[in-house]
Amino acid sequence: MTATPFSGPRASAPGPELIATLPGAAYTDPAVFRREQERIFERRWFCAVRAADLAGPGAFRTVQVGRESVLLVRDRRGEVRAHLNICRHRGARLCTEESGTVRRTLQCPYHAWTYGLDGRLTAAPNLGQMPGVDRTERGLIPVHLREWLGYLWVCLAGAPPSFEDTVIAAATERLGDPTALDRYGAAHLALGRRITYDVRANWKLVVENFMECYHCATIHPELTDVLPEFADGLAAQYFVGHGAAFAGTAEGFTVDGTGGFGRLPGLDDTQDRRYYALTLRPQVFVNLVPDHVIVHRMFPSAADRTTVACDWLYRPEVLASGADLTPSVELFHRVNTQDFAACERTQPAMDSRAYRDGGVLVPSEHHIGAFHRWVTDALADDPS
Ligand code: FES
Ligand code: FE
């Protein structure tokens, strides 16, 4: 392997109990962030949009993926198309809104080149006087698209990595069973609540925080009330297939210990009264509890800035009943708020000389070392 942005001497080897983190610059250097955009977010599968957010024909969303803006739109036949959000004439951004609905076409606001919802160039001023222009050739640039868990995943790579061998394999590796996640039926759940957090921290700090529970006893009193084993500092993600058991006093996964909304129909007994957390690199967390599913999507926008969209998903019947979701949503909203405050408290220190060589991971955090190796390898120069 050749040099990476993270290579370089360390002050001292930390010893067997403590392993080194990435150095501080990995969380602050704009050049590192740019390389992550190029080598990670623009090459891996990226969870962009909840499919149901594109409710009908003409509904669109724009999403920043690495350095690119991607436009997802539902066509007249109900299929979603993904393209780069760039006009093929002189490069103006086609849709400047984050979301909206168009009628039948997408029209560039600069010189009015007009595209069908399938991306084909359909009209342009004076196009009739340019018979040599191939409308197919001048259509929008397509982006690879895949639907899974009710979300639309995109990949900007020319030849994307296998979705099965990367995203789905990561879920199977964590849960130890390829069918365990399917049983929650996430694709058929409905959005009960979405909260978007503007986190002033590097995306890797958010991932690292999610992967460990060494902090749970300190900052998550409500969560450790429901999941007492988290107070011991071992994250559920430390063990393959392990879900954290609910406290005997907790009727459901709620902020006040009250009951939730009944067990999702596909679950087996081993999944009842347990919480499972999955990290699907690079930017998705999935949280599984018996009556709902919580999905975090991260949208890194700068070395020190990450938007996190958190969705709470329930059976459609629960939402139709008008049930009060507050005790259910409030538990993980507090966890999110506590976690992101911790990340924001850490971010400024990444620039300190105290953290030039990084920090250390205690044994219950050692699995974060695998994440650091994954990032480091992804940023390494391609073997020649
Ligand atoms: Fe879009 Fe000219 S840049 S029509
Ligand atoms: Fe936490």
CSV table of N, CA, C and O and ligand atoms in Angstrom, one decimal, residues 209 212 215-216 219-220 335 339, ligand 2:
chain,number,residue,atom,x,y,z
A,209,ASN,N,-19.0,7.3,17.2
A,209,ASN,CA,-19.9,7.5,18.4
A,209,ASN,C,-21.0,6.4,18.3
A,209,ASN,O,-21.3,5.8,19.3
A,212,GLU,N,-19.9,2.7,19.4
A,212,GLU,CA,-19.5,2.3,20.7
A,212,GLU,C,-20.5,2.7,21.8
A,212,GLU,O,-21.3,3.6,21.5
A,215,HIS,N,-19.7,5.4,26.1
A,215,HIS,CA,-20.3,6.7,26.6
A,215,HIS,C,-21.7,6.6,27.1
A,215,HIS,O,-22.2,7.5,27.6
A,216,CYS,N,-22.3,5.4,26.9
A,216,CYS,CA,-23.8,5.3,27.2
A,216,CYS,C,-24.1,5.6,28.7
A,216,CYS,O,-25.1,6.3,29.0
A,219,ILE,N,-23.8,9.6,29.1
A,219,ILE,CA,-24.6,10.6,28.5
A,219,ILE,C,-26.0,10.1,28.1
A,219,ILE,O,-26.8,10.9,27.7
A,220,HIS,N,-26.3,8.8,28.3
A,220,HIS,CA,-27.7,8.3,27.8
A,220,HIS,C,-28.5,7.7,29.0
A,220,HIS,O,-28.7,6.5,29.0
A,335,VAL,N,-31.5,10.5,22.5
A,335,VAL,CA,-30.2,9.8,22.3
A,335,VAL,C,-29.4,10.6,21.2
A,335,VAL,O,-28.2,10.9,21.3
A,339,ASP,N,-25.9,12.3,21.6
A,339,ASP,CA,-24.7,11.9,20.8
A,339,ASP,C,-24.1,13.0,20.0
A,339,ASP,O,-22.9,13.2,19.9
B,2,FE,FE,-24.7,7.2,22.0
